[in-house]
Amino acid sequence: MEHPAADKAPQNQSNVSFSQSDDGADARVSEALEARLFETRQHSLNLAEPLSAEDMVVQASDDASPTKWHLAHVTWFFENFVLRPHLADYRVFDDKFNYCFNSYYETLGPRHPRPKRGMLTRPTSERVFAYRQHVDEGLRRLLARDDFDRDEISRLIEIGINHEQQHQELLLTDILALFASNPLRPAYQAQPVGLDIAEAMPLRWTEFTGGIVRIGHSGEGFSWDNELPSHDALVQPFKLADRLVTNAEWLAFIEDGGYVTPTLWLADGWSAVNREGWESPLYWEKTDGGWSQMSLQGLLPVARAEPVTHISYYEADAFARWAGKRLPTEFEWEVAANATPKQTAKLPSVLRPQRSDASQGAGSKQLFGQVWQWTASAYLPYPGYRPPAGAIGEYNGKFMVGQHVLRGSSCATPSGHSRATYRNFFYPHQRWQFIGLRLAAEVE
């Protein structure tokens, strides 16, 4: 199944606010939004630039998608939800692309099976780039007009920008999955100079009093519908680790028999360990010199102080039990994030999680921009949530079963795409994203 957080249709529950005080304000908002739109579109091309045509076609697993498909799918979104309904003289680039690049929208017609996206040698990458240019030209023509519903177009474009940003992260994680399956272990990005051999900062705990807290997005700015509606929730007193679990701590878990001790695992998790042969996080390899890890910089020695990543919910839960702690609930995580001075998550120059250091100040560190963090919370609707009617109702509601919520953002998350209320979600066995964990415990 396509990960639904990455393929979202426009919906009336998106929270997008725009000033409408006068025509000049409208124009400024439109210009700013247009600039963000084409910056986002260009960033996708920049991410694909290091890749060969062959790299962009292949699919590493049923969960992953080819780069070419990502580039085309986000373009299909703008064509189908912005241009076709709102630009009367728009000419569809290729009618057959609706079958090739629809993701999971049943009401929008049949589609190519996700596990076979890597078989789409045609259209070529060159034709996909031409498709993107055609749609971008259509968007420019639309935005140059003054006879459209500015509120509605602005809302749709904001959704499209955020949708494409989600696929930018997926593009990178899918390339890592592809390169990790290649015996040449190619690097997407140049390797860093030298190995970080520093040890992690000591783990400390921050206590929170809990109580009746406000959860979910409110006020101005964009949010996905699964962050709504804002509501009150009861949170008991708890404490949260001030940093993420590190590779060194995970090595201790391995060496203490964490992967061979069934009492640490949920039943489904233990079944996955035995069925899949898990002995370490995804992309770890045992070599003569110790453990190495495949990364976007190629195969590198495991850096002890860096956050552990590419782990399933089952592994995170087992580690927490081994450590005598637990995973935080998503509400606890949001309380901690709201109590922490705002951390601006910018795309790092090196696309890999970085260790915590004293410069990050007191309190909870590494909330954003390193790894997504598993929570103990099942992915469920907030009280009062109602999916919108029609095709857009496929956006979130039908996926709210069998998955777990992740909070934060990762080193591959685009700048500006993080907030305390953001709810990512994956199935408990999935590991190919930049996913780690942070420990929680009761206040004694």
PDB file of C-alpha atoms in Angstrom, residues 90-264:
ATOM      1  CA  TYR A  90      -5.492  23.713 -19.993  1.00  0.00           C
ATOM      2  CA  ARG A  91      -4.405  20.843 -22.253  1.00  0.00           C
ATOM      3  CA  VAL A  92      -3.804  17.529 -20.458  1.00  0.00           C
ATOM      4  CA  PHE A  93      -0.253  16.359 -21.136  1.00  0.00           C
ATOM      5  CA  ASP A  94      -1.120  12.662 -21.576  1.00  0.00           C
ATOM      6  CA  ASP A  95      -4.422  11.021 -20.626  1.00  0.00           C
ATOM      7  CA  LYS A  96      -2.648   7.722 -19.923  1.00  0.00           C
ATOM      8  CA  PHE A  97      -0.673   9.284 -17.088  1.00  0.00           C
ATOM      9  CA  ASN A  98      -3.750   9.175 -14.859  1.00  0.00           C
ATOM     10  CA  TYR A  99      -3.415   5.378 -14.753  1.00  0.00           C
ATOM     11  CA  CYS A 100       0.374   5.458 -14.328  1.00  0.00           C
ATOM     12  CA  PHE A 101       0.646   8.080 -11.607  1.00  0.00           C
ATOM     13  CA  ASN A 102      -2.515   7.874  -9.509  1.00  0.00           C
ATOM     14  CA  SER A 103      -1.547   6.450  -6.123  1.00  0.00           C
ATOM     15  CA  TYR A 104      -4.524   5.040  -4.218  1.00  0.00           C
ATOM     16  CA  TYR A 105      -7.588   7.126  -5.072  1.00  0.00           C
ATOM     17  CA  GLU A 106     -10.254   4.576  -5.921  1.00  0.00           C
ATOM     18  CA  THR A 107     -12.724   7.241  -7.011  1.00  0.00           C
ATOM     19  CA  LEU A 108     -10.273   8.647  -9.572  1.00  0.00           C
ATOM     20  CA  GLY A 109     -10.092   5.455 -11.581  1.00  0.00           C
ATOM     21  CA  PRO A 110      -7.861   2.388 -11.963  1.00  0.00           C
ATOM     22  CA  ARG A 111      -4.115   2.676 -11.456  1.00  0.00           C
ATOM     23  CA  HIS A 112      -0.860   0.832 -12.006  1.00  0.00           C
ATOM     24  CA  PRO A 113      -0.095  -1.535  -9.077  1.00  0.00           C
ATOM     25  CA  ARG A 114       2.321  -0.039  -6.594  1.00  0.00           C
ATOM     26  CA  PRO A 115       4.650  -3.086  -6.428  1.00  0.00           C
ATOM     27  CA  LYS A 116       5.121  -2.831 -10.208  1.00  0.00           C
ATOM     28  CA  ARG A 117       6.013   0.843 -10.488  1.00  0.00           C
ATOM     29  CA  GLY A 118       9.595  -0.167 -11.182  1.00  0.00           C
ATOM     30  CA  MET A 119       8.395  -1.811 -14.406  1.00  0.00           C
ATOM     31  CA  LEU A 120       7.417   1.564 -15.871  1.00  0.00           C
ATOM     32  CA  THR A 121      10.393   2.045 -18.181  1.00  0.00           C
ATOM     33  CA  ARG A 122       8.045   4.246 -20.186  1.00  0.00           C
ATOM     34  CA  PRO A 123       7.347   7.096 -20.013  1.00  0.00           C
ATOM     35  CA  THR A 124      11.047   7.879 -20.019  1.00  0.00           C
ATOM     36  CA  SER A 125      12.621  10.163 -17.451  1.00  0.00           C
ATOM     37  CA  GLU A 126      12.979  12.798 -20.171  1.00  0.00           C
ATOM     38  CA  ARG A 127       9.237  12.680 -20.835  1.00  0.00           C
ATOM     39  CA  VAL A 128       8.515  12.997 -17.106  1.00  0.00           C
ATOM     40  CA  PHE A 129      10.694  16.109 -16.990  1.00  0.00           C
ATOM     41  CA  ALA A 130       8.738  17.457 -19.977  1.00  0.00           C
ATOM     42  CA  TYR A 131       5.522  16.665 -18.093  1.00  0.00           C
ATOM     43  CA  ARG A 132       6.722  18.675 -15.116  1.00  0.00           C
ATOM     44  CA  GLN A 133       7.612  21.620 -17.349  1.00  0.00           C
ATOM     45  CA  HIS A 134       4.203  21.478 -19.055  1.00  0.00           C
ATOM     46  CA  VAL A 135       2.357  21.530 -15.740  1.00  0.00           C
ATOM     47  CA  ASP A 136       4.582  24.279 -14.323  1.00  0.00           C
ATOM     48  CA  GLU A 137       3.786  26.421 -17.357  1.00  0.00           C
ATOM     49  CA  GLY A 138       0.091  25.789 -16.749  1.00  0.00           C
ATOM     50  CA  LEU A 139       0.438  26.827 -13.114  1.00  0.00           C
ATOM     51  CA  ARG A 140       2.174  30.047 -14.143  1.00  0.00           C
ATOM     52  CA  ARG A 141      -0.604  30.821 -16.622  1.00  0.00           C
ATOM     53  CA  LEU A 142      -3.236  30.204 -13.971  1.00  0.00           C
ATOM     54  CA  LEU A 143      -1.540  32.395 -11.384  1.00  0.00           C
ATOM     55  CA  ALA A 144      -1.097  35.194 -13.929  1.00  0.00           C
ATOM     56  CA  ARG A 145      -4.874  35.475 -14.311  1.00  0.00           C
ATOM     57  CA  ASP A 146      -7.184  37.460 -12.073  1.00  0.00           C
ATOM     58  CA  ASP A 147     -10.432  35.627 -12.793  1.00  0.00           C
ATOM     59  CA  PHE A 148     -10.056  32.685 -10.428  1.00  0.00           C
ATOM     60  CA  ASP A 149     -11.131  31.929  -6.871  1.00  0.00           C
ATOM     61  CA  ARG A 150      -7.996  33.081  -5.080  1.00  0.00           C
ATOM     62  CA  ASP A 151      -8.901  31.443  -1.774  1.00  0.00           C
ATOM     63  CA  GLU A 152      -9.562  28.044  -3.331  1.00  0.00           C
ATOM     64  CA  ILE A 153      -6.514  28.079  -5.614  1.00  0.00           C
ATOM     65  CA  SER A 154      -4.294  29.212  -2.744  1.00  0.00           C
ATOM     66  CA  ARG A 155      -5.629  26.384  -0.585  1.00  0.00           C
ATOM     67  CA  LEU A 156      -5.024  23.783  -3.288  1.00  0.00           C
ATOM     68  CA  ILE A 157      -1.522  25.023  -4.065  1.00  0.00           C
ATOM     69  CA  GLU A 158      -0.606  25.022  -0.363  1.00  0.00           C
ATOM     70  CA  ILE A 159      -1.739  21.410  -0.146  1.00  0.00           C
ATOM     71  CA  GLY A 160       0.206  20.596  -3.310  1.00  0.00           C
ATOM     72  CA  ILE A 161       3.374  22.156  -1.914  1.00  0.00           C
ATOM     73  CA  ASN A 162       3.139  20.137   1.290  1.00  0.00           C
ATOM     74  CA  HIS A 163       2.322  16.999  -0.682  1.00  0.00           C
ATOM     75  CA  GLU A 164       5.409  17.452  -2.851  1.00  0.00           C
ATOM     76  CA  GLN A 165       7.558  18.057   0.229  1.00  0.00           C
ATOM     77  CA  GLN A 166       6.425  14.713   1.621  1.00  0.00           C
ATOM     78  CA  HIS A 167       7.503  13.040  -1.600  1.00  0.00           C
ATOM     79  CA  GLN A 168      10.877  14.768  -1.461  1.00  0.00           C
ATOM     80  CA  GLU A 169      11.568  12.891   1.756  1.00  0.00           C
ATOM     81  CA  LEU A 170      10.243   9.647   0.293  1.00  0.00           C
ATOM     82  CA  LEU A 171      12.408  10.147  -2.787  1.00  0.00           C
ATOM     83  CA  LEU A 172      15.517  10.199  -0.592  1.00  0.00           C
ATOM     84  CA  THR A 173      14.547   7.233   1.573  1.00  0.00           C
ATOM     85  CA  ASP A 174      13.597   5.227  -1.516  1.00  0.00           C
ATOM     86  CA  ILE A 175      16.958   6.016  -3.129  1.00  0.00           C
ATOM     87  CA  LEU A 176      18.692   4.843   0.052  1.00  0.00           C
ATOM     88  CA  ALA A 177      16.720   1.594  -0.113  1.00  0.00           C
ATOM     89  CA  LEU A 178      17.733   1.204  -3.761  1.00  0.00           C
ATOM     90  CA  PHE A 179      21.432   1.915  -3.217  1.00  0.00           C
ATOM     91  CA  ALA A 180      21.513  -0.334  -0.145  1.00  0.00           C
ATOM     92  CA  SER A 181      20.392  -3.237  -2.352  1.00  0.00           C
ATOM     93  CA  ASN A 182      23.203  -2.570  -4.841  1.00  0.00           C
ATOM     94  CA  PRO A 183      26.404  -4.580  -4.192  1.00  0.00           C
ATOM     95  CA  LEU A 184      28.481  -1.569  -5.288  1.00  0.00           C
ATOM     96  CA  ARG A 185      27.050   0.417  -2.335  1.00  0.00           C
ATOM     97  CA  PRO A 186      26.893   3.683  -4.305  1.00  0.00           C
ATOM     98  CA  ALA A 187      26.727   7.014  -2.498  1.00  0.00           C
ATOM     99  CA  TYR A 188      24.034   9.560  -3.258  1.00  0.00           C
ATOM    100  CA  GLN A 189      25.970  12.281  -1.445  1.00  0.00           C
ATOM    101  CA  ALA A 190      29.701  12.748  -0.870  1.00  0.00           C
ATOM    102  CA  GLN A 191      31.008  11.052   2.254  1.00  0.00           C
ATOM    103  CA  PRO A 192      31.821  13.269   5.251  1.00  0.00           C
ATOM    104  CA  VAL A 193      35.464  13.921   6.030  1.00  0.00           C
ATOM    105  CA  GLY A 194      36.529  11.756   8.962  1.00  0.00           C
ATOM    106  CA  LEU A 195      34.455   9.626  11.304  1.00  0.00           C
ATOM    107  CA  ASP A 196      32.672  11.170  14.263  1.00  0.00           C
ATOM    108  CA  ILE A 197      34.077   9.158  17.176  1.00  0.00           C
ATOM    109  CA  ALA A 198      32.669  11.355  19.944  1.00  0.00           C
ATOM    110  CA  GLU A 199      30.503   9.779  22.599  1.00  0.00           C
ATOM    111  CA  ALA A 200      26.925  10.898  23.136  1.00  0.00           C
ATOM    112  CA  MET A 201      25.954  13.356  25.824  1.00  0.00           C
ATOM    113  CA  PRO A 202      24.693  11.677  29.016  1.00  0.00           C
ATOM    114  CA  LEU A 203      20.974  11.012  28.858  1.00  0.00           C
ATOM    115  CA  ARG A 204      18.931  13.231  31.159  1.00  0.00           C
ATOM    116  CA  TRP A 205      15.236  13.394  31.927  1.00  0.00           C
ATOM    117  CA  THR A 206      12.761  16.248  31.829  1.00  0.00           C
ATOM    118  CA  GLU A 207       9.632  15.968  33.972  1.00  0.00           C
ATOM    119  CA  PHE A 208       6.223  17.241  32.893  1.00  0.00           C
ATOM    120  CA  THR A 209       3.291  17.741  35.231  1.00  0.00           C
ATOM    121  CA  GLY A 210       0.614  16.742  32.734  1.00  0.00           C
ATOM    122  CA  GLY A 211      -3.007  17.688  33.320  1.00  0.00           C
ATOM    123  CA  ILE A 212      -5.660  18.787  30.850  1.00  0.00           C
ATOM    124  CA  VAL A 213      -3.751  19.867  27.738  1.00  0.00           C
ATOM    125  CA  ARG A 214      -4.723  21.150  24.317  1.00  0.00           C
ATOM    126  CA  ILE A 215      -3.791  18.763  21.492  1.00  0.00           C
ATOM    127  CA  GLY A 216      -3.869  19.346  17.757  1.00  0.00           C
ATOM    128  CA  HIS A 217      -3.440  22.236  15.379  1.00  0.00           C
ATOM    129  CA  SER A 218      -5.187  25.554  15.961  1.00  0.00           C
ATOM    130  CA  GLY A 219      -4.756  29.085  14.706  1.00  0.00           C
ATOM    131  CA  GLU A 220      -3.239  30.158  11.422  1.00  0.00           C
ATOM    132  CA  GLY A 221      -0.976  28.214   9.131  1.00  0.00           C
ATOM    133  CA  PHE A 222      -1.233  24.957   7.280  1.00  0.00           C
ATOM    134  CA  SER A 223      -2.090  21.602   8.806  1.00  0.00           C
ATOM    135  CA  TRP A 224      -3.242  18.253   7.510  1.00  0.00           C
ATOM    136  CA  ASP A 225      -6.732  17.164   8.434  1.00  0.00           C
ATOM    137  CA  ASN A 226      -5.453  14.452  10.786  1.00  0.00           C
ATOM    138  CA  GLU A 227      -4.114  17.212  13.079  1.00  0.00           C
ATOM    139  CA  LEU A 228      -7.686  18.448  13.549  1.00  0.00           C
ATOM    140  CA  PRO A 229      -9.781  19.243  15.430  1.00  0.00           C
ATOM    141  CA  SER A 230      -7.890  20.740  18.337  1.00  0.00           C
ATOM    142  CA  HIS A 231      -9.198  19.182  21.539  1.00  0.00           C
ATOM    143  CA  ASP A 232      -8.533  18.693  25.252  1.00  0.00           C
ATOM    144  CA  ALA A 233      -6.807  15.551  26.504  1.00  0.00           C
ATOM    145  CA  LEU A 234      -5.768  14.287  29.930  1.00  0.00           C
ATOM    146  CA  VAL A 235      -2.052  13.561  30.258  1.00  0.00           C
ATOM    147  CA  GLN A 236      -0.662  12.030  33.447  1.00  0.00           C
ATOM    148  CA  PRO A 237       2.667  13.285  34.855  1.00  0.00           C
ATOM    149  CA  PHE A 238       5.566  11.814  32.872  1.00  0.00           C
ATOM    150  CA  LYS A 239       9.214  12.285  32.084  1.00  0.00           C
ATOM    151  CA  LEU A 240      10.906  12.265  28.703  1.00  0.00           C
ATOM    152  CA  ALA A 241      14.509  11.593  27.706  1.00  0.00           C
ATOM    153  CA  ASP A 242      16.223  14.792  26.618  1.00  0.00           C
ATOM    154  CA  ARG A 243      17.773  13.152  23.541  1.00  0.00           C
ATOM    155  CA  LEU A 244      17.239  10.297  21.125  1.00  0.00           C
ATOM    156  CA  VAL A 245      18.475   6.740  21.647  1.00  0.00           C
ATOM    157  CA  THR A 246      21.932   6.366  20.099  1.00  0.00           C
ATOM    158  CA  ASN A 247      23.690   3.718  18.057  1.00  0.00           C
ATOM    159  CA  ALA A 248      25.916   2.937  21.048  1.00  0.00           C
ATOM    160  CA  GLU A 249      22.871   2.218  23.194  1.00  0.00           C
ATOM    161  CA  TRP A 250      21.427   0.053  20.431  1.00  0.00           C
ATOM    162  CA  LEU A 251      24.684  -1.884  20.197  1.00  0.00           C
ATOM    163  CA  ALA A 252      24.356  -2.630  23.917  1.00  0.00           C
ATOM    164  CA  PHE A 253      20.844  -3.937  23.243  1.00  0.00           C
ATOM    165  CA  ILE A 254      22.185  -6.214  20.490  1.00  0.00           C
ATOM    166  CA  GLU A 255      25.106  -7.453  22.580  1.00  0.00           C
ATOM    167  CA  ASP A 256      22.776  -8.209  25.502  1.00  0.00           C
ATOM    168  CA  GLY A 257      20.718 -10.521  23.305  1.00  0.00           C
ATOM    169  CA  GLY A 258      17.924  -8.102  22.505  1.00  0.00           C
ATOM    170  CA  TYR A 259      17.120  -9.777  19.201  1.00  0.00           C
ATOM    171  CA  VAL A 260      17.090 -13.301  20.653  1.00  0.00           C
ATOM    172  CA  THR A 261      15.071 -12.700  23.832  1.00  0.00           C
ATOM    173  CA  PRO A 262      11.383 -13.330  23.099  1.00  0.00           C
ATOM    174  CA  THR A 263      10.157 -11.868  26.395  1.00  0.00           C
ATOM    175  CA  LEU A 264      11.164  -8.394  25.213  1.00  0.00           C
TER     176      LEU A 264
END
